[in-house]
């Protein structure tokens, strides 16, 4: 692996973006650790490793990695069945598998993700962020931050019933803070587009934190009933570690005696495959919103994820993936290079000792407002009309991906979207590779692209419709490749044509790699 270069050209932008991502990441790390049945410390350490280690080795300049909601069910089940120290062995093995996948260049498979599915995923993630953060914006902080599934196992609610519950339990202080923060973010971003230098230099995603904290402190003085600080449920909760000794004693190490258990290997393979898929999907999404439109190396990303998960398992942390929410926040906060991700990891590390009490002053409603605005930036409603005009082969997988992600979770939605997208590719290739046009007794059969055995049944349907006395021209001028099955079918048809009084002519019908210089007849 080559050592990536770290540019200091955008140091200020990356530093400020790193702070914004750090503030958003804290409740996500803690919430996912809680939902996974792991120590809160493990979630924080995962965030640190995701920032510093993946941040440096990543194939992308803007993706941010950490504990992911998509792994919570897998991790929870593994911890319950194996025990925490044995589970950590699975994390180490998962990292080894990911590194090997990157070394084998398996990351290039991400190039085959249909464009419609990726665009649908980005819109769906934006919508899910909005739907999931809406209850937090109203002060209904029952579910953990970062929860992404439609059906919630913790309380039996789903995304929409949770919103209904929030609407019937509105916290006035949270509602005012989130509303003010959303308006502030919109106003700030509009000024930043103009010639207001200050608004361009200072990111709105960081400035809004001061607004949220300031309003809440104002409530404490002027209207105590609206003050959110009396309930830790409504505030950022961060474990306090007063010394390095306490931190060192919080580490848990893997029990490698568990290597004799088959369950460890099953969990490792599951974690590796799911984490790799989510990381590659995030990489594709991040490339699309990257200000500089750079193309990232998926194989480098898999190797970076593998190294980091090996380290996570060795020090007792949760497995990590590249995460769309963090990566989107990073980009929209003005990040330009990998330094932003590394800064966020560094701030997490520093906060373990120094910043716990300060962070606990931040209302979750303020962070919800920030994430809701990020969600709206991902949901570009113009893209619906644009993709609709591209045809149903693009629009249907796009819509199905969105709906499935909203009503299941990210992983299932992506898999369904991929399946539908690939199915449409095969369907349209199947029906568009061979076209037949009839004019009286004259039939023109055009091979418009590469023709494989998948097109054999379509060709046979065309041949069946050719009647006695017809004159048929088979034109393969546009086909770079004709499969042996197709070639054989044409030979058989030509042999039978004379007995049926059918005149047959072949042009540019060339078998496999034979030169196309011979223009007429089957070669």
Coordinates of C-alpha atoms in Angstrom, one line a residue:
X1 CA 0.0 0.0 0.0
X2 CA 1.2 3.5 -0.9
X3 CA 1.3 6.1 1.8
X4 CA -1.3 8.7 0.8
X5 CA -0.3 12.3 0.6
X6 CA -1.9 14.8 3.0
X7 CA -2.5 18.2 1.5
X8 CA -2.5 21.3 3.8
X9 CA -3.9 23.5 1.0
X10 CA -7.4 23.6 2.6
X11 CA -6.3 23.4 6.2
X12 CA -8.8 25.9 7.5
X13 CA -11.7 24.4 5.6
X14 CA -10.8 20.9 6.7
X15 CA -10.3 22.0 10.3
X16 CA -13.7 23.6 10.6
X17 CA -15.4 20.7 8.8
X18 CA -13.7 18.3 11.1
X19 CA -15.2 20.1 14.1
X20 CA -18.7 19.9 12.5
X21 CA -18.4 16.2 11.8
X22 CA -17.0 15.5 15.3
X23 CA -20.1 17.1 16.9
X24 CA -22.5 15.1 14.7
X25 CA -20.5 11.9 15.2
X26 CA -20.6 11.9 19.1
X27 CA -24.3 10.9 19.5
X28 CA -24.0 8.5 16.5
X29 CA -21.1 6.6 18.0
X30 CA -22.7 6.4 21.4
X31 CA -26.2 5.6 20.1
X32 CA -24.9 2.8 17.9
X33 CA -22.8 1.3 20.7
X34 CA -25.9 1.3 23.0
X35 CA -28.1 -0.3 20.3
X36 CA -25.3 -2.9 19.7
X37 CA -25.1 -4.0 23.3
X38 CA -21.5 -2.8 23.5
X39 CA -19.8 -0.4 26.0
X40 CA -20.2 3.3 25.1
X41 CA -16.4 3.5 25.2
X42 CA -16.2 1.0 22.3
X43 CA -18.3 3.3 20.1
X44 CA -16.0 6.3 20.8
X45 CA -12.9 4.2 20.1
X46 CA -14.4 3.1 16.8
X47 CA -15.0 6.7 15.8
X48 CA -11.4 7.6 16.7
X49 CA -10.0 4.7 14.6
X50 CA -12.5 5.6 11.8
X51 CA -11.2 9.1 11.8
X52 CA -7.5 8.7 12.2
X53 CA -6.7 5.3 10.6
X54 CA -9.3 5.0 7.8
X55 CA -9.1 8.8 7.4
X56 CA -5.5 8.5 6.5
X57 CA -5.5 5.2 4.5
X58 CA -8.9 5.7 2.8
X59 CA -9.3 5.6 -1.0
X60 CA -11.4 8.7 -0.7
X61 CA -10.6 12.3 0.4
X62 CA -14.1 12.9 1.9
X63 CA -15.6 9.7 3.3
X64 CA -15.9 9.4 7.1
X65 CA -15.9 6.0 8.8
X66 CA -17.2 4.8 12.2
X67 CA -19.6 2.4 13.8
X68 CA -22.6 2.0 11.5
X69 CA -26.3 1.5 12.1
X70 CA -26.3 -1.2 9.3
X71 CA -24.2 -3.5 11.5
X72 CA -26.1 -3.1 14.8
X73 CA -28.3 -6.2 14.5
X74 CA -25.4 -8.3 13.3
X75 CA -23.2 -7.0 16.1
X76 CA -25.9 -7.4 18.8
X77 CA -26.6 -11.0 17.8
X78 CA -22.9 -11.8 17.7
X79 CA -22.2 -10.4 21.1
X80 CA -25.2 -12.2 22.6
X81 CA -24.2 -15.6 21.1
X82 CA -20.4 -15.4 21.4
X83 CA -19.7 -13.0 24.3
X84 CA -17.9 -9.7 23.8
X85 CA -14.3 -10.9 23.8
X86 CA -15.1 -13.7 21.3
X87 CA -17.0 -11.2 19.2
X88 CA -13.8 -9.1 19.0
X89 CA -12.0 -12.1 17.4
X90 CA -14.7 -12.0 14.7
X91 CA -14.0 -8.3 14.1
X92 CA -10.3 -9.0 13.7
X93 CA -11.0 -11.8 11.2
X94 CA -13.5 -9.6 9.4
X95 CA -10.7 -7.0 9.0
X96 CA -8.4 -9.6 7.6
X97 CA -11.1 -10.7 5.1
X98 CA -11.7 -7.1 4.0
X99 CA -7.9 -6.5 3.5
X100 CA -7.7 -9.7 1.3
X101 CA -10.7 -8.5 -0.7
X102 CA -9.0 -5.2 -1.3
X103 CA -5.8 -7.0 -2.2
X104 CA -7.7 -9.2 -4.7
X105 CA -9.2 -6.0 -6.2
X106 CA -12.8 -7.0 -5.3
X107 CA -13.6 -3.3 -4.8
X108 CA -13.9 -2.9 -8.6
X109 CA -17.3 -4.7 -8.3
X110 CA -18.7 -1.3 -7.1
X111 CA -18.3 -0.1 -10.7
X112 CA -21.2 -2.4 -11.6
X113 CA -23.6 -0.7 -9.3
X114 CA -26.4 0.7 -11.6
X115 CA -26.4 4.5 -11.7
X116 CA -30.2 4.5 -11.0
X117 CA -29.7 2.6 -7.8
X118 CA -26.9 4.9 -6.5
X119 CA -29.0 8.0 -7.2
X120 CA -32.0 6.4 -5.6
X121 CA -29.9 5.5 -2.6
X122 CA -28.8 9.1 -2.1
X123 CA -32.3 10.4 -2.3
X124 CA -33.6 7.7 0.1
X125 CA -30.8 8.4 2.6
X126 CA -31.7 12.1 2.6
X127 CA -35.4 11.2 3.2
X128 CA -34.6 8.7 5.9
X129 CA -32.4 11.3 7.7
X130 CA -35.2 13.8 7.6
X131 CA -37.8 11.3 8.8
X132 CA -35.5 9.9 11.6
X133 CA -34.4 13.3 12.8
X134 CA -37.9 14.9 12.9
X135 CA -38.8 13.3 16.3
X136 CA -35.5 14.6 17.8
X137 CA -36.3 18.0 16.4
X138 CA -39.5 17.9 18.4
X139 CA -37.8 16.7 21.6
X140 CA -38.9 13.0 21.3
X141 CA -35.5 11.5 22.0
X142 CA -36.6 7.9 22.6
X143 CA -34.6 6.2 19.9
X144 CA -30.8 6.3 19.6
X145 CA -29.1 8.7 17.2
X146 CA -28.0 6.9 14.0
X147 CA -30.9 4.4 14.0
X148 CA -31.8 3.8 10.3
X149 CA -34.2 0.8 10.2
X150 CA -37.9 1.3 9.4
X151 CA -39.0 -1.1 12.1
X152 CA -37.4 -0.5 15.5
X153 CA -36.9 -3.5 17.7
X154 CA -36.3 -1.5 20.9
X155 CA -39.9 -0.2 21.2
X156 CA -41.9 -1.9 18.5
X157 CA -42.4 1.4 16.6
X158 CA -41.6 2.2 13.0
X159 CA -40.5 5.4 11.3
X160 CA -44.0 6.8 10.8
X161 CA -45.5 5.8 14.2
X162 CA -42.4 7.4 15.8
X163 CA -43.2 10.7 14.1
X164 CA -46.8 10.4 15.2
X165 CA -45.7 9.9 18.8
X166 CA -43.4 12.9 18.5
X167 CA -46.2 15.1 17.3
X168 CA -48.3 14.2 20.3
X169 CA -45.4 14.8 22.7
X170 CA -43.8 18.0 21.4
X171 CA -41.2 19.6 23.7
X172 CA -41.5 23.4 23.2
X173 CA -37.9 24.1 23.9
X174 CA -36.6 21.5 21.4
X175 CA -39.1 22.6 18.8
X176 CA -38.0 26.3 19.1
X177 CA -34.3 25.4 19.0
X178 CA -34.6 23.1 16.0
X179 CA -36.8 25.5 14.1
X180 CA -34.5 28.4 14.8
X181 CA -31.5 26.3 13.8
X182 CA -33.0 25.2 10.5
X183 CA -33.9 28.8 9.6
X184 CA -30.4 29.9 10.7
X185 CA -28.8 27.3 8.5
X186 CA -30.9 28.2 5.4
X187 CA -30.2 31.9 6.0
X188 CA -26.5 31.4 6.5
X189 CA -26.0 29.3 3.4
X190 CA -27.9 31.8 1.2
X191 CA -25.5 34.6 2.4
X192 CA -22.5 32.3 1.8
X193 CA -23.6 32.0 -1.8
X194 CA -23.4 35.8 -2.2
X195 CA -20.4 38.1 -1.5
X196 CA -20.5 37.9 2.3
X197 CA -16.9 36.8 3.1
X198 CA -17.5 35.9 6.7
X199 CA -20.3 33.5 5.9
X200 CA -18.1 31.8 3.3
X201 CA -15.2 31.4 5.7
X202 CA -17.1 30.0 8.7
X203 CA -19.3 26.9 8.0
X204 CA -22.9 27.1 9.0
X205 CA -22.8 23.5 10.4
X206 CA -20.4 24.8 13.1
X207 CA -22.1 28.2 13.7
X208 CA -25.5 26.5 14.3
X209 CA -24.1 24.7 17.3
X210 CA -23.5 28.1 19.0
X211 CA -27.1 29.0 18.2
X212 CA -28.5 25.9 19.7
X213 CA -26.4 26.1 22.9
X214 CA -27.1 29.8 23.2
X215 CA -30.8 29.4 22.9
X216 CA -30.9 26.6 25.4
X217 CA -28.9 28.7 27.9
X218 CA -31.2 31.6 27.3
X219 CA -34.2 29.4 28.2
X220 CA -32.5 28.4 31.4
X221 CA -32.5 32.1 32.4
X222 CA -35.7 33.4 30.9
X223 CA -38.0 30.4 30.6
X224 CA -36.9 27.4 32.7
X225 CA -39.8 25.2 31.4
X226 CA -38.2 25.2 28.0
X227 CA -34.7 24.5 29.2
X228 CA -33.5 21.1 27.9
X229 CA -30.5 20.7 30.2
X230 CA -32.6 19.3 33.1
X231 CA -33.0 16.1 31.2
X232 CA -29.9 14.3 29.8
X233 CA -32.2 12.5 27.4
X234 CA -32.4 15.7 25.3
X235 CA -28.7 16.6 25.4
X236 CA -25.5 15.1 24.0
X237 CA -24.4 12.4 26.4
X238 CA -20.7 11.7 26.6
X239 CA -19.0 9.4 29.0
X240 CA -16.4 11.3 31.2
X241 CA -12.9 9.8 31.6
X242 CA -10.9 11.9 34.1
X243 CA -7.5 10.3 33.5
X244 CA -5.5 8.1 31.1
X245 CA -5.6 5.3 33.7
X246 CA -9.4 5.2 33.6
X247 CA -9.2 5.1 29.8
X248 CA -6.7 2.3 29.7
X249 CA -8.7 0.2 32.0
X250 CA -11.7 0.6 29.7
X251 CA -10.1 -1.3 26.9
X252 CA -11.3 -4.9 26.3
X253 CA -9.2 -7.4 24.4
X254 CA -10.1 -10.4 22.2
X255 CA -10.0 -13.9 23.5
X256 CA -8.3 -15.8 20.7
X257 CA -9.2 -19.1 22.3
X258 CA -12.6 -18.5 20.5
X259 CA -10.9 -19.4 17.2
X260 CA -12.1 -22.9 17.8
X261 CA -15.7 -21.8 17.6
X262 CA -17.4 -22.0 14.1
X263 CA -19.7 -19.1 15.1
X264 CA -16.7 -16.7 15.2
X265 CA -16.0 -17.4 11.5
X266 CA -19.7 -17.0 10.5
X267 CA -19.9 -13.7 12.3
X268 CA -16.6 -12.6 10.8
X269 CA -17.7 -13.3 7.2
X270 CA -21.1 -11.6 7.8
X271 CA -19.5 -8.5 9.2
X272 CA -16.8 -8.4 6.5
X273 CA -19.3 -8.7 3.6
X274 CA -21.9 -6.2 5.0
X275 CA -19.3 -3.7 6.1
X276 CA -17.5 -3.9 2.7
X277 CA -20.7 -3.4 0.7
X278 CA -21.8 -0.5 2.9
X279 CA -18.4 1.1 2.5
X280 CA -18.3 0.7 -1.3
X281 CA -21.8 2.2 -1.6
X282 CA -20.8 5.1 0.6
X283 CA -17.7 5.6 -1.5
X284 CA -19.9 5.8 -4.7
X285 CA -22.2 8.3 -2.9
X286 CA -19.4 10.5 -1.6
X287 CA -17.8 10.7 -5.0
X288 CA -21.0 12.2 -6.3
X289 CA -21.2 15.0 -3.8
X290 CA -17.4 15.7 -3.6
X291 CA -16.8 19.3 -4.5
X292 CA -13.8 18.3 -6.7
X293 CA -15.5 15.4 -8.4
X294 CA -12.7 13.0 -7.6
X295 CA -12.8 9.2 -8.3
X296 CA -11.8 7.2 -5.3
X297 CA -10.1 3.8 -5.2
X298 CA -12.5 1.1 -3.9
X299 CA -9.7 -1.4 -3.4
X300 CA -7.7 1.1 -1.4
X301 CA -10.9 1.7 0.7
X302 CA -11.4 -2.0 1.4
X303 CA -7.8 -2.3 2.5
X304 CA -8.1 0.7 4.8
X305 CA -11.3 -0.7 6.2
X306 CA -9.6 -4.0 6.8
X307 CA -6.7 -2.5 8.6
X308 CA -9.0 -0.5 10.8
X309 CA -11.3 -3.3 11.7
X310 CA -8.3 -5.5 12.7
X311 CA -7.3 -2.7 15.0
X312 CA -10.8 -2.3 16.3
X313 CA -11.0 -5.9 17.2
X314 CA -7.6 -5.8 18.9
X315 CA -8.6 -2.9 21.2
X316 CA -12.2 -3.8 21.9
X317 CA -14.0 -1.4 19.5
X318 CA -17.0 -1.9 17.3
X319 CA -16.5 -2.8 13.6
X320 CA -16.6 0.2 11.3
X321 CA -17.7 1.1 7.8
X322 CA -17.7 4.2 5.7
X323 CA -21.0 6.0 6.6
X324 CA -23.1 8.2 4.3
X325 CA -24.5 10.5 7.1
X326 CA -21.0 11.4 8.4
X327 CA -19.6 11.6 4.8
X328 CA -22.4 13.9 3.6
X329 CA -22.0 16.1 6.7
X330 CA -18.3 16.3 6.0
X331 CA -18.8 17.4 2.4
X332 CA -21.5 19.9 3.1
X333 CA -19.4 21.4 6.0
X334 CA -16.8 22.3 3.4
X335 CA -14.3 19.5 3.7
X336 CA -11.8 19.2 0.8
X337 CA -9.2 16.6 1.8
X338 CA -8.8 13.6 4.2
X339 CA -7.5 16.0 6.9
X340 CA -11.1 16.8 7.8
X341 CA -11.8 13.2 8.6
X342 CA -8.6 12.9 10.5
X343 CA -9.4 16.1 12.5
X344 CA -12.7 14.7 13.5
X345 CA -11.0 11.6 14.8
X346 CA -8.4 13.7 16.7
X347 CA -11.2 15.8 18.3
X348 CA -12.9 12.6 19.5
X349 CA -9.6 11.4 21.0
X350 CA -9.1 14.7 22.8
X351 CA -12.7 14.9 24.0
X352 CA -12.3 11.6 26.0
X353 CA -10.6 13.6 28.8
X354 CA -11.1 17.3 28.2
X355 CA -14.5 18.1 26.6
X356 CA -17.1 15.8 28.2
X357 CA -18.9 18.5 30.2
X358 CA -18.8 21.0 27.4
X359 CA -20.3 18.6 24.9
X360 CA -23.2 17.8 27.2
X361 CA -24.4 21.4 26.7
X362 CA -25.4 20.7 23.1
X363 CA -29.1 19.9 22.6
X364 CA -29.9 17.0 20.4
X365 CA -32.6 19.2 18.7
X366 CA -29.7 21.4 17.4
X367 CA -27.9 18.4 15.8
X368 CA -31.3 17.2 14.5
X369 CA -31.7 20.5 12.7
X370 CA -28.2 20.2 11.2
X371 CA -28.9 16.7 9.9
X372 CA -32.3 17.6 8.5
X373 CA -30.7 20.3 6.4
X374 CA -28.1 17.8 5.3
X375 CA -30.9 15.4 4.4
X376 CA -32.6 18.1 2.2
X377 CA -29.3 18.7 0.4
X378 CA -29.2 15.0 -0.5
X379 CA -32.8 15.0 -1.7
X380 CA -32.6 16.9 -5.0
X381 CA -36.3 16.8 -6.2
X382 CA -35.2 17.9 -9.7
X383 CA -33.6 14.5 -10.1
X384 CA -37.0 12.8 -10.1
X385 CA -38.0 14.6 -13.3
X386 CA -34.6 14.1 -14.8
X387 CA -34.5 10.3 -14.3
X388 CA -38.1 10.0 -15.4
X389 CA -37.1 11.5 -18.8
X390 CA -34.3 8.9 -19.0
X391 CA -36.8 6.1 -19.3
X392 CA -38.4 3.5 -17.2
X393 CA -35.3 1.3 -17.1
X394 CA -33.7 4.1 -15.0
X395 CA -36.8 5.4 -13.2
X396 CA -38.3 2.2 -11.9
X397 CA -35.1 0.9 -10.2
X398 CA -34.6 4.5 -8.8
X399 CA -38.1 4.6 -7.3
X400 CA -37.9 1.0 -6.0
X401 CA -34.6 1.7 -4.3
X402 CA -36.0 4.7 -2.5
X403 CA -39.2 3.0 -1.3
X404 CA -37.4 -0.2 -0.2
X405 CA -34.7 1.8 1.8
X406 CA -37.4 3.8 3.5
X407 CA -39.5 0.8 4.4
X408 CA -36.7 -1.6 5.3
X409 CA -33.1 -0.4 5.8
X410 CA -30.2 0.7 3.8
X411 CA -28.7 -2.7 3.1
X412 CA -31.9 -4.4 2.0
X413 CA -32.9 -1.4 0.0
X414 CA -29.6 -1.4 -1.9
X415 CA -29.7 -5.1 -2.6
X416 CA -33.2 -4.9 -3.9
X417 CA -32.3 -1.8 -6.0
X418 CA -29.3 -3.6 -7.4
X419 CA -31.4 -6.7 -8.3
X420 CA -34.0 -4.6 -10.0
X421 CA -31.4 -2.5 -11.8
X422 CA -29.4 -5.5 -13.0
X423 CA -32.7 -7.1 -14.1
X424 CA -33.6 -4.1 -16.2
X425 CA -30.1 -4.1 -17.8
X426 CA -30.5 -7.7 -18.8
X427 CA -34.1 -7.2 -19.9
X428 CA -33.3 -4.3 -22.2
X429 CA -30.1 -5.9 -23.5
X430 CA -32.2 -9.0 -24.2
X431 CA -34.8 -7.1 -26.2
X432 CA -32.7 -4.4 -27.8
X433 CA -29.7 -6.4 -29.1
X434 CA -31.7 -7.9 -32.0
X435 CA -34.3 -5.9 -33.9
X436 CA -36.5 -7.1 -36.8
X437 CA -38.3 -4.8 -39.3
X438 CA -40.7 -6.2 -42.0
X439 CA -41.7 -4.5 -45.2
X440 CA -44.0 -6.8 -47.1
X441 CA -41.9 -9.9 -48.0
X442 CA -38.7 -8.2 -47.0
X443 CA -37.3 -8.7 -43.5
X444 CA -34.3 -6.8 -42.0
X445 CA -32.8 -8.3 -38.8
X446 CA -30.3 -6.0 -37.2
X447 CA -27.8 -7.0 -34.5
X448 CA -27.4 -3.6 -32.8
X449 CA -24.9 -4.6 -30.1
X450 CA -23.0 -7.6 -28.7
X451 CA -25.2 -10.6 -29.0
X452 CA -24.8 -13.4 -26.4
X453 CA -26.6 -16.7 -25.7
X454 CA -29.1 -14.6 -23.6
X455 CA -30.5 -13.3 -26.8
X456 CA -31.0 -16.7 -28.3
X457 CA -34.7 -17.1 -27.4
X458 CA -35.4 -13.6 -28.8
X459 CA -33.7 -14.5 -32.1
X460 CA -35.7 -17.7 -32.3
X461 CA -39.0 -15.8 -31.9
X462 CA -37.9 -13.6 -34.8
X463 CA -37.0 -16.6 -37.0
X464 CA -40.3 -18.3 -36.3
X465 CA -42.1 -15.2 -37.6
X466 CA -40.3 -15.4 -41.0
X467 CA -42.7 -17.0 -43.5
X468 CA -42.2 -19.0 -46.6
X469 CA -41.2 -16.8 -49.6
X470 CA -39.7 -14.1 -47.4
X471 CA -36.4 -12.4 -48.2
X472 CA -34.3 -11.9 -45.1
X473 CA -31.2 -9.7 -44.5
X474 CA -29.2 -10.3 -41.3
X475 CA -27.1 -7.2 -40.6
X476 CA -24.3 -7.6 -38.0
X477 CA -22.4 -4.3 -38.8
X478 CA -23.0 -2.9 -35.3
X479 CA -22.1 -6.1 -33.4
X480 CA -18.6 -6.4 -32.1
X481 CA -19.3 -9.9 -30.8
X482 CA -21.6 -12.8 -31.8
X483 CA -21.9 -15.7 -29.4
X484 CA -21.3 -19.3 -30.7
X485 CA -25.0 -20.2 -29.8
X486 CA -26.3 -17.3 -32.0
X487 CA -23.9 -18.3 -34.8
X488 CA -25.0 -21.9 -34.7
X489 CA -28.7 -20.9 -34.7
X490 CA -28.1 -18.8 -37.8
X491 CA -26.3 -21.6 -39.6
X492 CA -29.2 -24.0 -38.8
X493 CA -31.7 -21.4 -40.1
X494 CA -29.8 -20.9 -43.3
X495 CA -29.5 -24.6 -43.9
X496 CA -33.3 -24.9 -43.6
X497 CA -34.2 -21.8 -45.5
X498 CA -33.8 -23.3 -49.0
X499 CA -36.4 -25.9 -48.3
X500 CA -38.9 -23.2 -47.2
X501 CA -38.2 -21.0 -50.2
X502 CA -36.7 -18.3 -48.0
X503 CA -33.9 -16.1 -49.4
X504 CA -31.2 -15.4 -46.8
X505 CA -28.4 -12.8 -46.9
X506 CA -25.8 -12.2 -44.2
X507 CA -23.7 -9.1 -43.8
X508 CA -21.0 -8.6 -41.2
X509 CA -22.2 -11.7 -39.4
X510 CA -18.8 -12.6 -37.8
X511 CA -18.2 -15.4 -35.3
X512 CA -16.4 -14.4 -32.1
X513 CA -12.8 -13.1 -32.8
X514 CA -12.7 -13.7 -36.6
X515 CA -11.8 -10.5 -38.5
X516 CA -14.7 -8.4 -39.7
X517 CA -12.9 -7.6 -42.9
X518 CA -14.9 -10.4 -44.7
X519 CA -18.0 -8.5 -45.3
X520 CA -20.5 -10.9 -46.7
X521 CA -21.7 -14.3 -45.7
X522 CA -21.2 -16.3 -42.6
X523 CA -17.4 -16.6 -42.0

